[in-house]
Coordinates of C-alpha atoms in Angstrom, one line a residue:
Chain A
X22 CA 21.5 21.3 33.3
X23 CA 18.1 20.9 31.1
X24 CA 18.3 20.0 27.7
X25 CA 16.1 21.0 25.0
X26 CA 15.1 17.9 23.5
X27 CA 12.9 19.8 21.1
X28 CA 15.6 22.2 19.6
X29 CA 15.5 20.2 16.2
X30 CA 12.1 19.7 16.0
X31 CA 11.8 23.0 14.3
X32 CA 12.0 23.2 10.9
X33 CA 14.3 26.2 10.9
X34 CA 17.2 24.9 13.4
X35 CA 16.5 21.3 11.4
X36 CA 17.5 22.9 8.2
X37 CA 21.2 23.9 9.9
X38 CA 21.9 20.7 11.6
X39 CA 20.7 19.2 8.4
X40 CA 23.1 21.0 6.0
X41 CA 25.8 20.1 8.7
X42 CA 25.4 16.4 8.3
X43 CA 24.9 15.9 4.8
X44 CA 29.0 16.2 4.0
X45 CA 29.6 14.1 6.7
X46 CA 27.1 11.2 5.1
X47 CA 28.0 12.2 1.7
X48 CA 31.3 10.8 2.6
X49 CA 30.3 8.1 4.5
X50 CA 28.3 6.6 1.4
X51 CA 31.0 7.4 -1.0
X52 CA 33.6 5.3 0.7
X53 CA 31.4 2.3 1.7
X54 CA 29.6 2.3 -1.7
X55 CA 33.9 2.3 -3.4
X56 CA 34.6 -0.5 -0.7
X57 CA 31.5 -2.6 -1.1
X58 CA 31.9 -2.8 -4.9
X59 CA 35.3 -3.6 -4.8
X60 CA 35.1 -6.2 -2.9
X61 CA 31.8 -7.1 -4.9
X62 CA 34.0 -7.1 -8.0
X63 CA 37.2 -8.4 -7.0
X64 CA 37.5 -9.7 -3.4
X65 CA 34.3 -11.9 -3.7
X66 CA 34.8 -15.4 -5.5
X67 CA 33.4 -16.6 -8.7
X68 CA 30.0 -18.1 -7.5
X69 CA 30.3 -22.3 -9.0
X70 CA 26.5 -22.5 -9.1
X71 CA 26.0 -18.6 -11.2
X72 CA 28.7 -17.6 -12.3
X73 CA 29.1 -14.2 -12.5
X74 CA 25.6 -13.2 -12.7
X75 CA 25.2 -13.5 -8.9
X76 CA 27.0 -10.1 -8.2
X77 CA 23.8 -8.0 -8.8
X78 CA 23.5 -9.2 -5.2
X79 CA 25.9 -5.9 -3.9
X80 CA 22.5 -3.7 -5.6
X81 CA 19.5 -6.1 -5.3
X82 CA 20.0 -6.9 -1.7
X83 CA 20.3 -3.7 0.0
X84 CA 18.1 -2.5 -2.1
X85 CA 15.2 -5.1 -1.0
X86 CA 16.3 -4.4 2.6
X87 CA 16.3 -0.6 2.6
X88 CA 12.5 -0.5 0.9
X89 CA 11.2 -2.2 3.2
X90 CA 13.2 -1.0 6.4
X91 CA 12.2 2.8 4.8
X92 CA 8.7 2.1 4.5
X93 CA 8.4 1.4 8.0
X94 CA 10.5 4.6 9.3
X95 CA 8.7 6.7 6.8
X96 CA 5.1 5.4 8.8
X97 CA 6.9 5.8 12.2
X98 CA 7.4 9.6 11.4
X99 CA 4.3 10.0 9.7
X100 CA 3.1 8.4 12.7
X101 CA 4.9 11.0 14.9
X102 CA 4.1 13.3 13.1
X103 CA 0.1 13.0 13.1
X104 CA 0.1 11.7 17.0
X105 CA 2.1 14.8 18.4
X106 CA 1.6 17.7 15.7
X107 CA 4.9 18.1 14.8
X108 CA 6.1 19.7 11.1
X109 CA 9.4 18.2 10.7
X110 CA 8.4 14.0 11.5
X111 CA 6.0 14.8 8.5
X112 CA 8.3 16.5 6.0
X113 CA 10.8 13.4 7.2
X114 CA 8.5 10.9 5.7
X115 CA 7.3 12.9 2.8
X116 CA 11.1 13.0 2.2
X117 CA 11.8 9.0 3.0
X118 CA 9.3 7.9 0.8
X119 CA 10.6 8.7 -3.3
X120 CA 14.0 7.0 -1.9
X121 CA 12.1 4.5 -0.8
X122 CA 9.9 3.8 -3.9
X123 CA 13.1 4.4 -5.8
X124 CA 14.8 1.2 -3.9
X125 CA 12.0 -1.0 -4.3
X126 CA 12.0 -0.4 -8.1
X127 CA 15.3 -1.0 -7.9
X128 CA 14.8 -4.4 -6.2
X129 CA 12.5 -5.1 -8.8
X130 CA 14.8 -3.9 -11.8
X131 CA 17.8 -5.8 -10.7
X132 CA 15.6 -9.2 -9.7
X133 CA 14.5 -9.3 -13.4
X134 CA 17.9 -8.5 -14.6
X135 CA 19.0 -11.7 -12.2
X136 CA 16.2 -14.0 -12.9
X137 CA 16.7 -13.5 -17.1
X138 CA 20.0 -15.9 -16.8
X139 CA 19.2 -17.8 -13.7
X140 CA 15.8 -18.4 -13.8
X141 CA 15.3 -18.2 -17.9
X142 CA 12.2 -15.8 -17.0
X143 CA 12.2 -11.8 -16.1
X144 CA 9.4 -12.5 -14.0
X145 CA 7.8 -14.9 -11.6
X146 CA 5.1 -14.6 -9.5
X147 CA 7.4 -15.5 -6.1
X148 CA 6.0 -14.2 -2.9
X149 CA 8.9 -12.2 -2.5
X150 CA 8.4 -10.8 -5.6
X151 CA 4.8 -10.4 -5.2
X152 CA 5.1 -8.7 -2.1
X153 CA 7.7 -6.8 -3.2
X154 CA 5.5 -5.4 -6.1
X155 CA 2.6 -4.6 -3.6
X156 CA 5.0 -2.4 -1.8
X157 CA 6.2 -0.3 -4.6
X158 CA 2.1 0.0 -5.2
X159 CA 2.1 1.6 -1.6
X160 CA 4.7 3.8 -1.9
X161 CA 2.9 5.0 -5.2
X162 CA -0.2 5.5 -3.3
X163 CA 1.2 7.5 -0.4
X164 CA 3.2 9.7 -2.4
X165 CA -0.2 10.3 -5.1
X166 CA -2.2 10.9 -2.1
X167 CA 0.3 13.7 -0.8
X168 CA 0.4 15.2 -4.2
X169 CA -3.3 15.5 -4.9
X170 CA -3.6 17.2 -1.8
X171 CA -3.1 20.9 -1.9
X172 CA -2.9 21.8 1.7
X173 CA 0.4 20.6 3.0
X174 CA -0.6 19.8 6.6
X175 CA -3.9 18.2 5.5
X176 CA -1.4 16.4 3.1
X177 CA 0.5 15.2 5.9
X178 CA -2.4 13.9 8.3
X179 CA -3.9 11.8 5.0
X180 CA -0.1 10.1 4.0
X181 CA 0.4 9.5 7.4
X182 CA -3.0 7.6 8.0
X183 CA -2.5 5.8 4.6
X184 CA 1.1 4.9 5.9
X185 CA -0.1 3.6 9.0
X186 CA -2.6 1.3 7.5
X187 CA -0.3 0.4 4.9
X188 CA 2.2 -0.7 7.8
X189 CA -0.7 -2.5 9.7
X190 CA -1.5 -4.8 6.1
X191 CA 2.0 -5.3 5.3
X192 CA 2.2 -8.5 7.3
X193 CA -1.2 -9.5 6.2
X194 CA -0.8 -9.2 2.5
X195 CA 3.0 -10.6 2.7
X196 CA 1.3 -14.1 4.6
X197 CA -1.4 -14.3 2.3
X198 CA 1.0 -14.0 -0.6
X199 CA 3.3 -16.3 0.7
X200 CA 0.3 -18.5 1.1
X201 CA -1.4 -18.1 -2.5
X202 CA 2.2 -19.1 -3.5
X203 CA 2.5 -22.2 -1.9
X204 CA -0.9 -23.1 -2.8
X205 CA -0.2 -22.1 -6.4
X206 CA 3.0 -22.6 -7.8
X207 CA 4.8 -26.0 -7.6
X208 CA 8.6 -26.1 -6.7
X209 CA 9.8 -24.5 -10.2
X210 CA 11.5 -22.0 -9.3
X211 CA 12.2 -20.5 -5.6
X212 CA 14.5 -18.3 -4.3
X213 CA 16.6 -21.3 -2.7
X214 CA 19.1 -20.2 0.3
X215 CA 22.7 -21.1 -1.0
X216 CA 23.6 -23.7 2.4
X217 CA 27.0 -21.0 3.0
X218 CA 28.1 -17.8 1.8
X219 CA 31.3 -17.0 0.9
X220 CA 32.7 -14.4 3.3
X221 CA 33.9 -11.7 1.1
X222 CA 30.7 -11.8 -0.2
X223 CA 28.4 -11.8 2.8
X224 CA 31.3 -8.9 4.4
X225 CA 30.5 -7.2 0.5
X226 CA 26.8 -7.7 0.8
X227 CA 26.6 -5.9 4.1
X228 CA 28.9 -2.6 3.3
X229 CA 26.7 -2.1 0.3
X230 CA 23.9 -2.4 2.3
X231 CA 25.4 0.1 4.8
X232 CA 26.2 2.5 2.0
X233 CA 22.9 2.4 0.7
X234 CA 21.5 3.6 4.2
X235 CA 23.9 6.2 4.1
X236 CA 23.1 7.6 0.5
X237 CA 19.3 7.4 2.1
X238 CA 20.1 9.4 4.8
X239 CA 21.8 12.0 2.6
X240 CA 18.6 11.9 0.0
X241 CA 16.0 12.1 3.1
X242 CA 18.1 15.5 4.6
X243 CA 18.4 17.0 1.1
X244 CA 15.2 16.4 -0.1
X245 CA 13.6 17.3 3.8
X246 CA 15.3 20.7 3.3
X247 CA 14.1 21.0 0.4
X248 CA 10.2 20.5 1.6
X249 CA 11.4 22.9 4.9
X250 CA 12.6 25.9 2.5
X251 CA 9.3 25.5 0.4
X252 CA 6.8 25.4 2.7
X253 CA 8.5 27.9 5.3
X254 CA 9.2 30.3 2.2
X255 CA 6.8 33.2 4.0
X256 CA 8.8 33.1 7.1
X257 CA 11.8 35.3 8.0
X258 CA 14.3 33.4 8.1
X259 CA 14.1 31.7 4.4
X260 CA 13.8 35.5 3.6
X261 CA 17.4 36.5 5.6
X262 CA 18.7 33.0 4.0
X263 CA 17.8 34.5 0.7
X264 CA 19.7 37.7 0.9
X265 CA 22.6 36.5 2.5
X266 CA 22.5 33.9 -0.5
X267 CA 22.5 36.9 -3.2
X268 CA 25.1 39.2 -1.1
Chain B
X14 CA -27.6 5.4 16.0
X15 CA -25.8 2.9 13.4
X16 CA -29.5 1.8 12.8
X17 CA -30.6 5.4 12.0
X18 CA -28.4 6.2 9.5
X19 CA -28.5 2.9 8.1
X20 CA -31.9 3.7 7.6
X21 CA -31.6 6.6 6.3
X22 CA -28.5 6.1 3.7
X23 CA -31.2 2.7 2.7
X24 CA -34.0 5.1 2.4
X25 CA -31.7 7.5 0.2
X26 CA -30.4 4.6 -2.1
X27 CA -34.1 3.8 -2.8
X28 CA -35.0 7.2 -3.8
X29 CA -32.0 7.1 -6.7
X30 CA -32.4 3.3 -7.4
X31 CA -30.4 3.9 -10.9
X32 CA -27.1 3.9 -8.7
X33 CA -27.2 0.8 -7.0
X34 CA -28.5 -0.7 -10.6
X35 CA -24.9 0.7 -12.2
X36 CA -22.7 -0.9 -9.7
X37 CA -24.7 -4.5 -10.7
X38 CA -24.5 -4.3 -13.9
X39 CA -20.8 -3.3 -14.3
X40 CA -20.1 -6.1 -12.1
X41 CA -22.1 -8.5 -14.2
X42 CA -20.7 -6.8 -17.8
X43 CA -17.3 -7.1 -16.5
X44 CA -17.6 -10.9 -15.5
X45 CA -19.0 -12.0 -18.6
X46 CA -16.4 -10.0 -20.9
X47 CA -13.8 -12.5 -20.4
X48 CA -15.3 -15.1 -22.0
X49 CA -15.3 -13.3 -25.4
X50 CA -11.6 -12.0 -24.1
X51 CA -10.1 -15.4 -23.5
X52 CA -12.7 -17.9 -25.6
X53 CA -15.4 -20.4 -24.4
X54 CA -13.4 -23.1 -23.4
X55 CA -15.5 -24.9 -20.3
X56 CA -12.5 -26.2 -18.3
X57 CA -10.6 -23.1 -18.8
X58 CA -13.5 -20.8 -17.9
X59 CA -14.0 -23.0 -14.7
X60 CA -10.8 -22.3 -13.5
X61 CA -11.1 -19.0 -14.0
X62 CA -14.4 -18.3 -12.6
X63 CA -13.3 -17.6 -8.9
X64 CA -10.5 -14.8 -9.9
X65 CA -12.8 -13.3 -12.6
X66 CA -15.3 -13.0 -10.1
X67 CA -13.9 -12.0 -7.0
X68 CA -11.8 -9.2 -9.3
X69 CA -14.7 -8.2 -10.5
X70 CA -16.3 -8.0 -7.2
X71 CA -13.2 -5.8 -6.1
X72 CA -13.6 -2.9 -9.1
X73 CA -17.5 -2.5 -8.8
X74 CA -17.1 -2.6 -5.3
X75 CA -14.4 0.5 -5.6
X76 CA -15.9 2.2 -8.1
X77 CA -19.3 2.6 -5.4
X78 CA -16.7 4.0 -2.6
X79 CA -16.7 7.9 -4.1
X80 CA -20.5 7.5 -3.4
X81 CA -19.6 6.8 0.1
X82 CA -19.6 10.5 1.8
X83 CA -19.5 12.8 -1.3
X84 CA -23.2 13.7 -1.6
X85 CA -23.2 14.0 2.5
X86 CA -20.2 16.0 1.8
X87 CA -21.7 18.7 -1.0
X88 CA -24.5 19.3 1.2
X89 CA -23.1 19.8 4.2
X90 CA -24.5 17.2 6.0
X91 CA -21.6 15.8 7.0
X92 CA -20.4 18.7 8.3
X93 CA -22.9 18.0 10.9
X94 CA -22.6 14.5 11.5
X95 CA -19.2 15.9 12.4
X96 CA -20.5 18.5 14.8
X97 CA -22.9 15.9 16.4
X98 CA -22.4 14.7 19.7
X99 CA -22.8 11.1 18.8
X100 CA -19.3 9.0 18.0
X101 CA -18.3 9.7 14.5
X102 CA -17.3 6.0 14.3
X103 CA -20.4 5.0 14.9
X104 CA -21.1 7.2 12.4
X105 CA -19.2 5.8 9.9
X106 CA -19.9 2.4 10.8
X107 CA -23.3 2.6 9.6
X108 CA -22.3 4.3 6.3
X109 CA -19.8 1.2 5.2
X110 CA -22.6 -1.3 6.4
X111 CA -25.3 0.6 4.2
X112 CA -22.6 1.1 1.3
X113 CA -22.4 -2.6 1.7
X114 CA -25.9 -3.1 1.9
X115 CA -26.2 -0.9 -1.8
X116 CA -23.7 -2.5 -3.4
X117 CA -21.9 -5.4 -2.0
X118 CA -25.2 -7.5 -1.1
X119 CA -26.3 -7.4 -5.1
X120 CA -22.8 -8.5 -6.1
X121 CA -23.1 -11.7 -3.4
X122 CA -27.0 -12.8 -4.7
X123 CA -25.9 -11.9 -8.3
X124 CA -22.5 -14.1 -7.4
X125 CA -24.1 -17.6 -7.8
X126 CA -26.3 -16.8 -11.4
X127 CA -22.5 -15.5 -13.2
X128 CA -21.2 -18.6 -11.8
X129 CA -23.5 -20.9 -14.0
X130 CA -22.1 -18.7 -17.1
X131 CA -19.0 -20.2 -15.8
X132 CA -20.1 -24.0 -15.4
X133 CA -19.1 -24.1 -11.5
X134 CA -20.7 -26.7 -9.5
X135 CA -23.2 -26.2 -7.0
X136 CA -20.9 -26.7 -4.1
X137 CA -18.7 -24.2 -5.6
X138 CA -21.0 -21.9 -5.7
X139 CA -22.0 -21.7 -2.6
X140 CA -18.5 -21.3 -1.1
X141 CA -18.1 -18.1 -3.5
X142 CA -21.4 -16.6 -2.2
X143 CA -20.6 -17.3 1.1
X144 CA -16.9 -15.8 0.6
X145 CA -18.5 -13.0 -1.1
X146 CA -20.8 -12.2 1.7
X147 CA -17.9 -12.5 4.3
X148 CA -15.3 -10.8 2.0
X149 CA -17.6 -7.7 0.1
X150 CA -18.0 -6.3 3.8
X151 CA -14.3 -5.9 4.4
X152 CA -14.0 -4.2 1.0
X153 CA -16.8 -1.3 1.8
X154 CA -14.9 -1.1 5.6
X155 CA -11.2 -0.9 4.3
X156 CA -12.5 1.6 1.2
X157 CA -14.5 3.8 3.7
X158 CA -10.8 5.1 4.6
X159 CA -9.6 5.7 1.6
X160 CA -13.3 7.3 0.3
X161 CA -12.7 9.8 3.3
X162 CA -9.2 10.6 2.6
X163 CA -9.9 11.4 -0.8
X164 CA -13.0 13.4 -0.3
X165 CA -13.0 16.5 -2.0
X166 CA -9.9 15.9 -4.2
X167 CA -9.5 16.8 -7.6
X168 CA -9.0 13.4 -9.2
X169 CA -10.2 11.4 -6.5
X170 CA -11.9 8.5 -8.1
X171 CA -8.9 7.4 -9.6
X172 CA -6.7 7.8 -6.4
X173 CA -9.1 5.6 -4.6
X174 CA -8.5 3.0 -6.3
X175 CA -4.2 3.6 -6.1
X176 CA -4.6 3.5 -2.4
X177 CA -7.1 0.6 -1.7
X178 CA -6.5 -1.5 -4.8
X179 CA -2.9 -3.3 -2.6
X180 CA -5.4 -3.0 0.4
X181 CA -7.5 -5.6 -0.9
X182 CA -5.4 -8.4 -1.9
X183 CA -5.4 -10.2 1.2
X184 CA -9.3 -10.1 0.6
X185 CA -9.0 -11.6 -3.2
X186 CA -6.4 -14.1 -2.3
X187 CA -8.3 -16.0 0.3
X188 CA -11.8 -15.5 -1.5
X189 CA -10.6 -16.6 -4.8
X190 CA -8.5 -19.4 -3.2
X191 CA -12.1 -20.8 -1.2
X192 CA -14.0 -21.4 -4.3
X193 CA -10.4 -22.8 -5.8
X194 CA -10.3 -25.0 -3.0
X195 CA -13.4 -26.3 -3.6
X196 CA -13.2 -26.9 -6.9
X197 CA -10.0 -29.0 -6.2
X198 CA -11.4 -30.7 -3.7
X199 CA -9.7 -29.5 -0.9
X200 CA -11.2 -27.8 2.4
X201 CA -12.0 -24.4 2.1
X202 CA -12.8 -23.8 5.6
X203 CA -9.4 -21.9 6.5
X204 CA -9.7 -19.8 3.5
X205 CA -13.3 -18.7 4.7
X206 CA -12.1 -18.4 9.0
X207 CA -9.4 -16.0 7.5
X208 CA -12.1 -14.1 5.4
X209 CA -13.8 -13.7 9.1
X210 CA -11.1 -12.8 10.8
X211 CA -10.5 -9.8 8.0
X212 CA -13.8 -8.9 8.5
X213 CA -13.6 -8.8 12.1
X214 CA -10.7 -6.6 12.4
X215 CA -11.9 -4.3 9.6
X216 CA -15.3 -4.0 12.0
X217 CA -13.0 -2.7 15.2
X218 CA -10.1 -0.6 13.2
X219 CA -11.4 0.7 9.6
X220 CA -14.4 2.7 11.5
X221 CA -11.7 4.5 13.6
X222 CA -9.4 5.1 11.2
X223 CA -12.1 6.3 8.7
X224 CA -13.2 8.9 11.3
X225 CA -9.9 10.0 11.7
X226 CA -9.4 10.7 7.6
X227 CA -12.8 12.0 7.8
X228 CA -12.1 14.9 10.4
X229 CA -8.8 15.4 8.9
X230 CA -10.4 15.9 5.2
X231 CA -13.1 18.3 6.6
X232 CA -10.8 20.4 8.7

């Protein structure tokens, strides 16, 4: 028996499957996401160095790990998708990359929130945070490229090369940060690993990061059939989808 | 081939001479605004000197990338440079060397006369000519891709600057951080092998990649 490996490349059998799995993610994310914070909130003990204050960790940490782990997927389909031509590994990271911009704010957002009563500051310039600011600037650049671009496949080929060369500097600019940092800043205030972790909160740390991939697999279906039904609006099938929607 | 259009992109700079002149003298204006921005306190302005420099370096070295390929591009003569049979990175090679030529080579002899407004010492500034030669060619080879990609857009000076802007920083850290080292009396020799090695691997991926952008702007 052959298989088609290919079926789901195309746009119009993606947009099906797609619709399929979003309830099945949707619930996925909504029951990690109630698990994580409750143990976040409850489960996980009173931190004797923070406080309270440390529990931004369920948001900031996923949140730091998902823009970065989505930056790279988003370049591995655009990546596919200029090296083999194919529609769907481009819409894929056109769609990956507003979730991913939006987590790397939120890293951002919740790092300031953190460092205002630990650190007495909003803002240092950490390497972590340095680099993490860099990345958001990437994302911005990708997705301004896409959208001064007219032509959606010409659109596609020019995010994907941007995205590539983005991935290729990554570890570049995040060693030369580090560097400048080290060379710069004297040992006032660093990101210092606590020597052990409570369990509940490493176990609460990790669901939230798991429900965080989920609702970005949810967001990068919806928002991919979105970008199918839009730029395959000519085609028959959006049309029959369209009257069996108004029947 | 590189030689040829070398040549020829020298020959065209020439002709409009005003051009090159711009990119200078927003290079120089910008460096000796931030005196008046910040006052003229000598030890302050010496420790400044290498960032204010090498950032102002950075802008008049983006703002000369829409220069790049647009005039080739309203012509039409890239449109044959395209078509030729010779390699388009090749090609494009020689355009980021002669961009660099136009405008990065006045920024590095400039470099050393805006570091007197500054009070560096000599030794200081000859590590931020040097790290200016080394680093002003990466800048023209990294913002050759993003001057293709954006060729032709509506809005495309500004987007140039979005996309290579975060490209660059390696480039600022480790310049601005050889002339600091100096200055401290440190070595500076790691910060100025790293500027090589960036310049090295810009030489054997940004013409590829720029040829890439290019054919997929003009297709």
């Amino acid at each position: 028996m052959t298989i088609n490996w290919f079926k789901y490349a195309s746009p119009a059998s993606f947009y099906f499957l797609a619709g399929r799995m979003i309830p099945f993610f949707i619930i996925a994310a909504v029951i990690l996401l109630i698990i994580g914070l409750y143990i976040g909130f409850f489960v996980a003990p009173t931190d004797f160095q923070q406080g309270e204050a440390y529990r931004i960790i369920f948001i900031h940490v996923p949140a730091a790990w998902m823009s970065m782990f989505l930056y790279v997927v988003m370049a591995f389909w655009a990546g596919i998708g200029l090296a083999f031509n194919t529609r769907l590994s481009s819409m894929v990271a056109s769609a990956i990359a507003p979730t991913g911009a939006m987590f790397t704010f939120l890293a951002l957002w919740t790092g300031a929130w953190w460092g205002k009563p630990m650190w007495g500051t909003w803002w240092v310039w950490d390497a972590r945070l340095t680099s993490e600011l860099i990345l958001f600037f990437l994302y911005i650049g990708f997705m301004s490229l896409q959208a001064a671009i007219d032509d959606p496949r010409r659109a596609d080929k020019a995010g994907a090369i941007i995205a590539l060369v983005g991935v290729v500097n990554i570890p570049i600019i995040y060693f030369s940060v580090q560097w400048w940092n080290t060379l710069h800043q004297g040992a006032s205030v660093s990101l210092v690993q606590s020597p052990k972790m409570a369990t509940a909160m490493l176990t609460g740390m990790l669901i939230m990061a798991l429900a965080a991939w989920m609702y970005s697999i949810v967001m990068v279906l919806m928002r991919t059939r979105m970008i199918i039904l839009e730029r395959e609006r000519h085609t028959a099938w959006v049309s029959e989808l369209k009257e069996g929607v108004s029947k | 081939m590189i030689l040829w259009i070398i040549k020829r992109d020298l020959l065209l700079a020439m002709r409009r001479r005003s051009d090159v002149l711009t990119t200078l003298f927003f290079f120089i204006i910008v460096v000796s605004l931030f005196p008046l921005g910040v006052g003229p306190e000598m030890n302050m302005l010496r420790m400044m000197a290498p960032g204010v420099v090498w950032v102002a370096a950075l802008l008049a070295s983006m703002l000369a990338l829409g220069r790049m390929f647009s005039s080739d591009y309203v012509d039409g003569t890239l449109e044959q440079m395209l078509l030729s049979p010779v390699s388009l990175s090749g090609l494009v090679m020689g355009k980021a060397l002669s961009h660099w030529l136009v405008t990065g080579v006045p920024l590095v002899l400039m470099a050393p006369v805006l570091g007197i407004q500054y009070d560096l010492p000599v030794e200081a500034l000859m590590v931020l000519t040097l790290s200016l030669l080394l680093g002003t060619p990466v800048l023209s080879l990294v913002g050759a891709i993003g001057a293709a990609l954006t060729l032709g857009l509506r809005g495309g000076g500004v987007l140039v600057s979005l996309l290579v802007l975060p490209l660059y920083i390696p480039v600022l850290i480790f310049g601005a951080g050889a002339v600091e080292a100096s200055t401290a009396g440190m070595g500076f020799d790691a910060h100025l092998s790293l500027l090589g090695a960036f310049l090295l691997v810009s030489l054997v991926f940004s013409p590829w990649a720029t040829a890439a952008s290019l054919r997929i702007s003009m297709a």
